[in-house]
Coordinates of N, CA and C in Angstrom, one line a residue:
X1 N 35.2 107.8 36.1 CA 33.5 107.3 35.2 C 33.4 107.1 36.5
X2 N 31.9 107.3 36.7 CA 31.0 107.2 37.9 C 30.2 105.5 37.7
X3 N 30.1 105.1 39.0 CA 28.9 103.5 39.0 C 28.1 103.6 39.9
X4 N 26.9 103.9 39.3 CA 25.7 104.1 40.4 C 25.9 105.4 40.9
X5 N 26.1 106.2 40.2 CA 26.2 107.7 40.8 C 27.7 108.0 41.9
X6 N 28.5 107.3 42.0 CA 29.6 107.3 43.2 C 30.8 107.2 42.6
X7 N 31.6 108.2 42.7 CA 33.2 108.6 41.8 C 34.3 107.3 42.3
X8 N 35.0 106.6 41.5 CA 35.9 105.3 42.0 C 37.0 106.2 43.4
X9 N 37.3 105.3 43.9 CA 38.2 105.1 44.8 C 39.4 105.8 43.8
X10 N 39.9 107.1 44.7 CA 41.4 107.1 44.3 C 42.6 106.8 44.5
X11 N 43.2 106.1 43.8 CA 44.4 105.3 44.0 C 45.5 105.9 44.3
X12 N 45.9 105.7 45.5 CA 47.3 106.2 46.3 C 48.6 105.9 45.1
X13 N 49.2 107.3 45.4 CA 50.4 107.1 44.7 C 51.4 106.6 45.3
X14 N 52.5 106.7 44.7 CA 53.8 105.5 45.4 C 54.4 106.3 46.5
X15 N 54.6 107.6 46.7 CA 54.6 108.5 47.7 C 54.0 108.4 48.6
X16 N 52.9 108.2 48.7 CA 51.7 108.0 49.5 C 51.9 106.9 50.2
X17 N 52.2 105.8 49.4 CA 52.4 104.1 50.0 C 53.8 104.1 50.6
X18 N 54.6 104.8 49.9 CA 56.1 104.5 50.8 C 55.7 105.7 52.1
X19 N 55.0 107.0 52.3 CA 55.0 107.4 53.5 C 54.2 106.6 54.5
X20 N 53.5 105.9 53.9 CA 52.1 104.7 55.0 C 53.2 103.6 55.5
X21 N 53.8 103.0 54.7 CA 55.1 102.2 55.3 C 56.0 102.6 56.4
X22 N 56.6 103.6 56.0 CA 57.7 104.0 57.3 C 56.9 104.5 58.1
X23 N 55.5 105.3 58.1 CA 54.8 106.0 59.4 C 54.2 104.7 60.3
X24 N 54.0 103.0 59.7 CA 54.2 102.2 60.4 C 55.0 101.4 61.1
X25 N 56.1 101.4 60.2 CA 57.6 101.3 60.8 C 57.8 102.0 61.9
X26 N 57.8 103.1 61.5 CA 58.2 104.1 62.8 C 57.2 104.0 63.8
X27 N 55.9 104.0 63.8 CA 55.4 103.6 65.0 C 55.3 102.3 65.8
X28 N 55.7 101.3 65.3 CA 56.0 100.1 65.6 C 57.3 100.0 66.7
X29 N 58.2 100.4 65.5 CA 59.4 100.9 66.6 C 59.3 101.4 67.7
X30 N 59.0 102.6 67.7 CA 58.6 103.4 68.9 C 57.8 102.4 69.9
X31 N 56.6 102.1 69.6 CA 56.0 101.2 70.7 C 57.1 100.1 70.9
X32 N 57.7 99.2 70.0 CA 58.4 98.1 70.9 C 59.6 98.5 71.4
X33 N 60.4 99.8 70.8 CA 61.7 100.0 71.5 C 61.4 100.0 73.4
X34 N 60.3 101.3 72.9 CA 59.8 101.9 74.4 C 59.7 100.5 75.5
X35 N 59.0 99.4 75.1 CA 58.6 98.4 76.1 C 59.3 98.2 76.2
X36 N 60.4 97.5 75.3 CA 61.2 96.2 75.8 C 62.7 96.5 75.5
X37 N 62.9 97.4 75.0 CA 64.1 97.9 74.8 C 65.1 98.1 73.8
X38 N 65.9 98.5 72.7 CA 66.4 98.1 71.5 C 67.0 96.5 71.4
X39 N 67.5 96.4 72.8 CA 68.1 95.1 72.0 C 67.5 93.4 72.3
X40 N 66.8 94.0 72.8 CA 65.3 92.7 72.6 C 64.2 92.9 72.0
X41 N 64.0 93.9 71.0 CA 63.7 93.9 69.8 C 64.0 93.5 68.8
X42 N 63.6 92.2 68.0 CA 63.8 91.8 66.3 C 63.2 92.2 65.2
X43 N 63.9 92.6 64.0 CA 63.4 93.1 63.2 C 62.0 92.3 62.7
X44 N 62.1 91.0 62.7 CA 60.9 90.4 62.8 C 59.5 91.2 63.4
X45 N 60.0 91.2 65.1 CA 58.8 91.7 65.9 C 58.3 93.2 65.1
X46 N 59.2 93.7 64.5 CA 59.2 95.5 63.9 C 58.2 95.0 62.9
X47 N 58.4 94.1 62.0 CA 57.7 93.8 60.6 C 56.3 93.8 61.0
X48 N 55.9 92.3 61.5 CA 54.8 92.1 61.8 C 54.1 92.8 63.0
X49 N 54.4 93.9 63.6 CA 53.8 94.8 64.3 C 53.5 95.9 63.4
X50 N 54.2 96.5 62.1 CA 53.9 97.2 61.2 C 52.9 96.8 60.2
X51 N 53.0 95.2 60.1 CA 51.9 94.5 59.1 C 52.7 94.9 57.8
X52 N 53.9 94.8 57.7 CA 54.5 95.0 56.2 C 55.8 94.2 56.2
X53 N 56.4 93.7 55.2 CA 57.6 92.9 54.9 C 59.0 93.2 55.3
X54 N 59.7 92.1 55.6 CA 61.0 92.7 56.1 C 61.8 93.5 55.4
X55 N 61.4 92.9 53.7 CA 62.2 93.8 52.6 C 61.9 95.5 53.0
X56 N 60.6 95.5 53.1 CA 60.1 97.0 53.4 C 61.2 97.9 54.0
X57 N 61.3 97.2 55.5 CA 62.1 97.8 56.5 C 63.4 98.0 56.4
X58 N 63.9 97.3 55.2 CA 65.5 97.2 54.6 C 65.7 98.2 53.6
X59 N 64.7 98.6 53.4 CA 64.2 99.5 51.8 C 64.3 101.1 52.3
X60 N 63.3 101.1 53.8 CA 62.6 102.4 54.1 C 64.1 102.9 55.1
X61 N 64.5 101.6 55.4 CA 65.7 102.5 56.5 C 67.4 101.5 56.9
X62 N 67.3 100.6 56.0 CA 68.4 99.9 55.9 C 68.6 98.9 56.7
X63 N 68.6 99.3 58.3 CA 68.5 97.9 59.0 C 67.9 98.7 60.3
X64 N 67.8 97.7 61.4 CA 67.3 98.2 62.7 C 67.8 99.7 63.6
X65 N 69.0 99.6 63.6 CA 69.8 100.5 64.1 C 69.2 101.9 63.6
X66 N 69.4 102.0 62.2 CA 68.7 103.1 61.2 C 67.2 103.7 61.9
X67 N 66.5 102.6 62.0 CA 65.3 102.8 62.4 C 65.1 103.2 63.4
X68 N 65.9 103.2 64.7 CA 65.7 103.1 65.9 C 66.1 104.4 65.9
X69 N 67.7 105.1 64.9 CA 68.0 106.2 65.1 C 66.9 107.5 64.6
X70 N 65.8 107.1 63.5 CA 64.8 107.7 63.1 C 63.8 107.9 64.1
X71 N 63.4 107.0 65.1 CA 63.0 107.0 65.9 C 63.1 107.7 67.0
X72 N 63.7 107.8 67.8 CA 64.6 108.6 68.7 C 64.7 109.9 68.2
X73 N 65.1 110.4 67.0 CA 65.2 111.6 66.9 C 63.4 112.3 66.8
X74 N 62.7 111.3 66.2 CA 61.2 111.8 66.2 C 60.5 111.9 67.7
X75 N 61.3 111.2 68.7 CA 61.1 111.4 69.8 C 61.6 112.6 71.0
X76 N 62.7 113.2 69.8 CA 63.5 114.2 70.5 C 62.5 115.1 70.3
X77 N 62.2 115.5 68.9 CA 61.3 116.7 68.2 C 59.9 116.7 69.2
X78 N 59.4 115.7 69.0 CA 58.1 115.2 70.3 C 58.0 116.2 71.1
X79 N 59.3 116.1 72.1 CA 59.3 116.8 73.4 C 60.0 118.1 73.1
X80 N 60.9 118.5 72.5 CA 60.8 120.0 72.3 C 59.6 120.5 72.1
X81 N 58.7 120.1 71.5 CA 57.1 120.6 70.5 C 56.0 120.6 71.9
X82 N 56.4 119.2 72.7 CA 55.2 119.7 73.8 C 55.8 120.6 75.1
X83 N 57.3 120.6 75.1 CA 57.6 121.2 76.1 C 57.8 122.7 75.9
X84 N 58.1 123.3 74.7 CA 57.5 124.6 74.3 C 56.6 125.4 74.2
X85 N 55.2 124.3 73.9 CA 54.0 124.6 73.9 C 53.8 124.7 75.5
X86 N 54.0 123.9 76.3 CA 53.4 123.9 77.9 C 54.1 125.1 78.4
X87 N 55.4 125.5 78.2 CA 56.3 126.9 78.7 C 55.0 128.0 78.4
X88 N 54.9 128.2 76.9 CA 54.0 129.1 76.2 C 52.6 128.9 77.3
X89 N 51.9 128.0 77.6 CA 50.9 128.0 77.9 C 51.1 128.2 79.2
X90 N 52.1 127.7 80.0 CA 51.8 128.2 81.6 C 52.3 130.2 81.7
X91 N 53.0 130.8 80.9 CA 53.0 132.1 80.8 C 54.1 132.6 81.7
X92 N 54.7 132.1 82.0 CA 56.0 132.3 83.3 C 56.1 134.0 82.9
X93 N 56.4 134.5 84.5 CA 56.5 135.9 84.7 C 57.5 136.5 83.7
X94 N 58.9 135.5 84.0 CA 60.1 136.0 83.4 C 61.0 135.0 82.8
X95 N 62.1 135.4 82.2 CA 63.3 134.2 81.6 C 63.4 133.1 82.6
X96 N 63.7 133.6 83.9 CA 64.2 132.8 84.8 C 62.9 131.8 85.4
X97 N 61.8 132.3 85.5 CA 61.0 131.4 85.9 C 60.1 130.3 84.3
X98 N 60.5 130.7 83.3 CA 60.6 129.8 82.1 C 61.4 129.0 82.0
X99 N 62.8 129.0 83.0 CA 63.9 128.3 82.5 C 63.0 126.7 84.1
X100 N 62.9 127.5 85.2 CA 62.1 126.7 86.0 C 61.4 125.9 85.7
X101 N 60.3 126.6 84.9 CA 59.2 125.6 84.3 C 59.6 124.5 83.4
X102 N 60.5 125.1 82.5 CA 60.6 124.4 81.7 C 62.0 122.8 81.7
X103 N 62.1 123.1 83.1 CA 62.8 122.0 84.1 C 62.3 121.1 84.3
X104 N 60.9 121.4 84.7 CA 59.9 120.6 85.5 C 59.7 120.0 84.6
X105 N 59.0 120.9 83.3 CA 58.4 120.0 82.3 C 59.2 118.9 81.7
X106 N 60.7 119.3 81.4 CA 61.4 118.0 80.7 C 61.5 117.3 81.5
X107 N 61.4 117.1 82.9 CA 61.5 115.9 84.1 C 60.3 115.3 83.7
X108 N 59.1 116.0 83.9 CA 57.7 115.2 84.0 C 57.9 114.5 82.6
X109 N 58.4 114.9 81.2 CA 58.1 114.0 80.2 C 59.3 113.2 79.7
X110 N 60.4 113.5 80.4 CA 61.9 112.3 79.6 C 61.5 111.2 81.0
X111 N 61.0 111.7 82.2 CA 61.3 110.5 83.1 C 60.1 109.3 83.2
X112 N 59.0 109.8 82.0 CA 58.5 108.5 82.0 C 59.2 107.2 81.2
X113 N 58.8 106.1 81.9 CA 59.7 105.2 81.3 C 60.0 104.8 79.9
X114 N 58.8 105.0 79.5 CA 59.3 104.9 77.7 C 60.0 105.7 77.0
X115 N 60.1 107.2 77.2 CA 60.7 108.3 77.1 C 62.1 107.8 77.4
X116 N 62.7 107.6 78.7 CA 63.9 107.3 79.0 C 64.4 106.0 78.3
X117 N 63.5 105.4 78.0 CA 64.3 104.1 77.8 C 64.8 104.3 76.2
X118 N 64.3 105.0 75.7 CA 64.7 105.4 74.0 C 65.4 106.4 74.0
X119 N 65.4 107.6 75.1 CA 66.4 109.2 75.2 C 67.8 108.5 75.7
X120 N 67.6 108.1 77.1 CA 68.6 108.2 78.0 C 69.3 107.0 77.9
X121 N 68.5 106.1 77.9 CA 69.3 104.7 77.9 C 69.6 103.9 76.5
X122 N 69.5 103.6 75.8 CA 69.1 103.0 74.6 C 70.1 103.9 73.5
X123 N 69.7 105.1 73.2 CA 70.2 106.0 72.3 C 72.0 106.2 72.5
X124 N 72.2 106.4 73.7 CA 73.6 106.5 73.7 C 74.6 105.1 73.2
X125 N 73.8 103.9 73.8 CA 74.4 103.0 73.7 C 74.5 102.4 71.7
X126 N 72.9 102.9 71.7 CA 73.4 101.8 70.2 C 73.8 103.2 69.1
X127 N 73.6 104.7 69.4 CA 73.9 105.6 68.0 C 75.5 106.1 68.7
X128 N 76.3 105.5 69.6 CA 77.2 106.2 70.3 C 77.1 107.6 70.8
X129 N 78.0 107.8 71.7 CA 78.1 109.1 72.0 C 78.0 110.5 71.5
X130 N 78.6 110.6 70.5 CA 78.5 111.8 69.4 C 77.5 111.8 68.3
X131 N 76.8 110.8 68.1 CA 75.4 111.2 67.3 C 74.6 111.4 68.3
X132 N 74.5 111.1 69.6 CA 73.3 110.6 70.2 C 73.3 112.3 70.9
X133 N 74.6 113.0 71.0 CA 74.8 115.0 71.6 C 74.2 115.2 70.4
X134 N 74.7 115.0 68.9 CA 74.3 115.4 68.1 C 72.8 115.8 67.7
X135 N 71.9 114.9 68.2 CA 71.0 114.6 68.2 C 70.1 115.8 69.3
X136 N 70.7 115.5 70.1 CA 70.3 116.0 71.7 C 70.7 117.6 71.4
X137 N 71.5 118.1 71.0 CA 71.9 119.6 70.3 C 70.9 120.3 69.8
X138 N 70.3 119.6 68.5 CA 69.7 119.7 67.6 C 68.3 120.1 68.5
X139 N 68.2 119.3 69.3 CA 66.7 119.5 69.9 C 67.0 119.8 71.5
X140 N 67.3 119.0 72.7 CA 66.9 119.2 73.9 C 68.2 120.4 74.1
X141 N 69.5 120.1 73.7 CA 70.7 121.2 74.2 C 70.1 122.2 73.3
X142 N 69.7 122.5 72.6 CA 69.3 123.6 71.4 C 68.4 124.6 72.8
X143 N 67.5 124.1 72.6 CA 66.5 124.8 73.3 C 66.9 125.1 74.8
X144 N 67.7 124.5 75.4 CA 68.6 124.4 76.8 C 69.1 126.2 76.5
X145 N 70.1 126.3 75.7 CA 71.2 126.9 75.1 C 70.6 128.1 74.7
X146 N 69.8 128.6 74.3 CA 68.9 129.3 73.5 C 67.8 130.1 74.8
X147 N 67.0 129.1 75.4 CA 67.0 130.2 77.1 C 67.9 130.3 78.0
X148 N 68.9 130.0 78.2 CA 70.3 130.7 78.6 C 70.9 132.1 78.2
X149 N 70.8 131.9 76.8 CA 71.4 133.0 75.8 C 70.0 134.1 76.0
X150 N 68.9 134.2 76.0 CA 68.0 134.4 76.7 C 67.6 135.7 78.0
X151 N 67.9 134.4 78.9 CA 68.0 134.9 80.5 C 69.4 135.4 80.6
X152 N 70.5 135.6 80.3 CA 71.2 136.3 80.0 C 71.1 137.6 79.4
X153 N 70.3 137.8 78.2 CA 70.3 139.1 77.4 C 69.1 140.0 78.2
X154 N 68.5 139.2 79.3 CA 67.4 139.8 79.8 C 68.2 140.3 81.1
X155 N 69.3 139.9 81.3 CA 70.1 139.9 82.6 C 69.2 139.4 83.9
X156 N 68.5 138.1 83.5 CA 67.9 137.2 84.5 C 69.1 136.6 85.4
X157 N 70.2 136.3 84.1 CA 71.3 135.4 84.7 C 72.7 136.2 84.7
X158 N 73.5 135.9 85.6 CA 75.1 136.9 84.4 C 75.5 136.4 83.6
X159 N 76.2 137.1 82.9 CA 77.2 136.6 81.6 C 78.1 135.4 82.3
X160 N 77.7 134.3 81.5 CA 78.8 133.2 81.7 C 78.9 132.6 80.5
X161 N 79.8 131.8 80.4 CA 80.1 130.5 79.2 C 78.7 129.9 78.6
X162 N 78.2 130.3 77.7 CA 76.9 129.7 77.7 C 76.8 128.0 77.1
X163 N 77.9 127.8 76.1 CA 77.9 126.2 75.7 C 78.1 125.4 77.3
X164 N 79.5 125.6 77.5 CA 79.3 124.7 79.0 C 78.6 124.8 79.7
X165 N 77.6 125.7 80.3 CA 76.4 126.4 80.9 C 75.5 124.9 80.4
X166 N 75.0 124.9 78.9 CA 73.7 124.5 78.6 C 74.4 123.1 78.7
X167 N 75.6 122.5 78.5 CA 75.8 120.8 78.8 C 75.9 120.7 80.4
X168 N 76.2 121.5 81.0 CA 75.8 121.2 82.5 C 74.8 120.8 83.0
X169 N 73.9 121.9 82.5 CA 72.1 121.5 83.1 C 71.6 120.9 82.0
X170 N 71.9 120.4 80.8 CA 71.1 119.6 80.2 C 71.9 118.1 81.1
X171 N 72.8 117.8 81.5 CA 73.3 117.0 81.5 C 73.1 116.5 83.3
X172 N 72.6 117.6 83.8 CA 72.0 117.4 84.9 C 70.4 117.0 84.9
X173 N 70.0 117.6 84.4 CA 68.4 117.1 84.2 C 68.3 116.0 83.6
X174 N 69.3 114.7 82.3 CA 69.4 113.9 82.1 C 69.6 113.0 83.2
X175 N 70.6 112.8 83.9 CA 70.8 112.2 85.2 C 69.0 112.3 86.1
X176 N 68.8 113.6 86.3 CA 67.5 113.4 87.3 C 66.4 113.0 86.6
X177 N 66.3 113.1 85.0 CA 65.1 112.1 84.7 C 65.3 110.9 84.6
X178 N 66.4 110.2 84.3 CA 66.9 109.0 84.8 C 66.5 108.5 86.4
X179 N 67.1 109.2 87.3 CA 66.5 109.1 88.5 C 65.1 108.7 88.6
X180 N 64.5 109.5 88.2 CA 63.0 109.6 88.9 C 62.4 108.2 87.6
X181 N 62.7 108.0 86.6 CA 62.1 106.8 85.9 C 62.5 105.6 86.2
X182 N 63.8 105.7 87.7 CA 64.2 103.9 87.8 C 63.7 104.0 89.5
X183 N 63.3 105.2 90.0 CA 62.8 105.4 91.5 C 61.9 104.5 91.6
X184 N 61.8 104.0 92.8 CA 60.4 103.1 93.1 C 58.9 103.7 93.3
X185 N 59.4 104.7 93.5 CA 58.3 106.3 94.0 C 58.4 107.2 93.1
X186 N 58.0 107.4 91.8 CA 58.1 108.4 90.8 C 58.0 109.4 90.7
X187 N 56.4 109.8 91.7 CA 56.3 110.9 91.9 C 57.0 111.8 93.0
X188 N 57.2 111.0 93.9 CA 58.2 111.7 94.9 C 59.7 111.8 94.5
X189 N 59.9 110.8 93.8 CA 61.2 111.3 93.2 C 61.3 112.7 92.0
X190 N 60.3 112.8 91.7 CA 60.3 113.9 90.9 C 60.0 115.1 91.5
X191 N 59.3 114.9 92.5 CA 59.1 115.9 93.4 C 60.4 117.1 94.0
X192 N 61.0 115.7 94.5 CA 62.5 116.0 94.6 C 63.6 116.6 93.9
X193 N 63.2 116.0 92.6 CA 64.5 116.3 91.2 C 63.9 118.0 91.3
X194 N 62.9 118.4 91.3 CA 62.1 119.6 90.9 C 63.1 120.8 91.4
X195 N 62.9 120.4 93.1 CA 63.1 121.1 94.0 C 65.1 121.5 93.8
X196 N 65.5 120.3 93.4 CA 67.4 120.1 93.3 C 67.3 121.1 92.0
X197 N 66.8 120.6 90.9 CA 66.8 121.4 89.6 C 66.3 122.8 89.7
X198 N 65.2 123.3 90.8 CA 65.3 125.1 91.2 C 66.2 125.6 91.5
X199 N 67.3 124.8 92.1 CA 68.5 125.2 93.3 C 69.4 125.5 92.4
X200 N 69.5 124.2 91.2 CA 70.6 124.7 90.2 C 70.7 125.5 89.3
X201 N 69.2 126.1 89.1 CA 69.2 127.0 88.6 C 69.6 128.3 89.0
X202 N 68.7 128.6 90.5 CA 69.0 129.7 90.9 C 70.5 130.0 91.3
X203 N 71.6 128.6 91.0 CA 72.9 128.6 91.1 C 73.7 129.3 89.9
X204 N 72.9 129.3 88.8 CA 73.1 129.7 87.6 C 73.2 131.3 87.7
X205 N 72.0 131.3 88.2 CA 71.5 132.9 88.4 C 72.2 133.8 89.4
X206 N 72.9 132.9 89.9 CA 73.2 134.0 91.1 C 72.6 133.9 92.4
X207 N 71.6 133.3 92.6 CA 70.7 133.5 94.0 C 71.4 133.3 95.1

């Protein structure tokens, strides 16, 4: 029914209200975890920032740890999208060049204090190593493994054990990102670590 020629606003469905509440909690959790660290953030702080009730948080996620797990996976997912899009935009000449570009972009993205806090510092402690690595395999480790496999297929690097090599490379990148995030001069540390990682990739390629 129209009133004064205007249609009444459509009422949101329960599914839409639930999705909005969930998104608010995820956004608030990500901002607070990144700024203060998991241990320093209370559930009350999260629900106040999200503008919802504590009951809504428990209904959507169960507890703070489950909320953090979802935030962490969302950050990992976003990193993969951002890095793959930027690699494509860079149009590297070959797969080895793509690996070097990807390593640099990973360091740029992950060495920011907010991302490093969630992905590299808090996630292993909160979720445990096995769950942390499981998510990493789904996203970060998965893309590293895929790039290595393609490089081997192209002949850009010699055949070698794929999974162990991916673990070593991603482990080195994780440590490099932590080093940059904690360095007094992040830009200088990034430049240094890009050179180190280029040498590591050259070593894997047998150059």
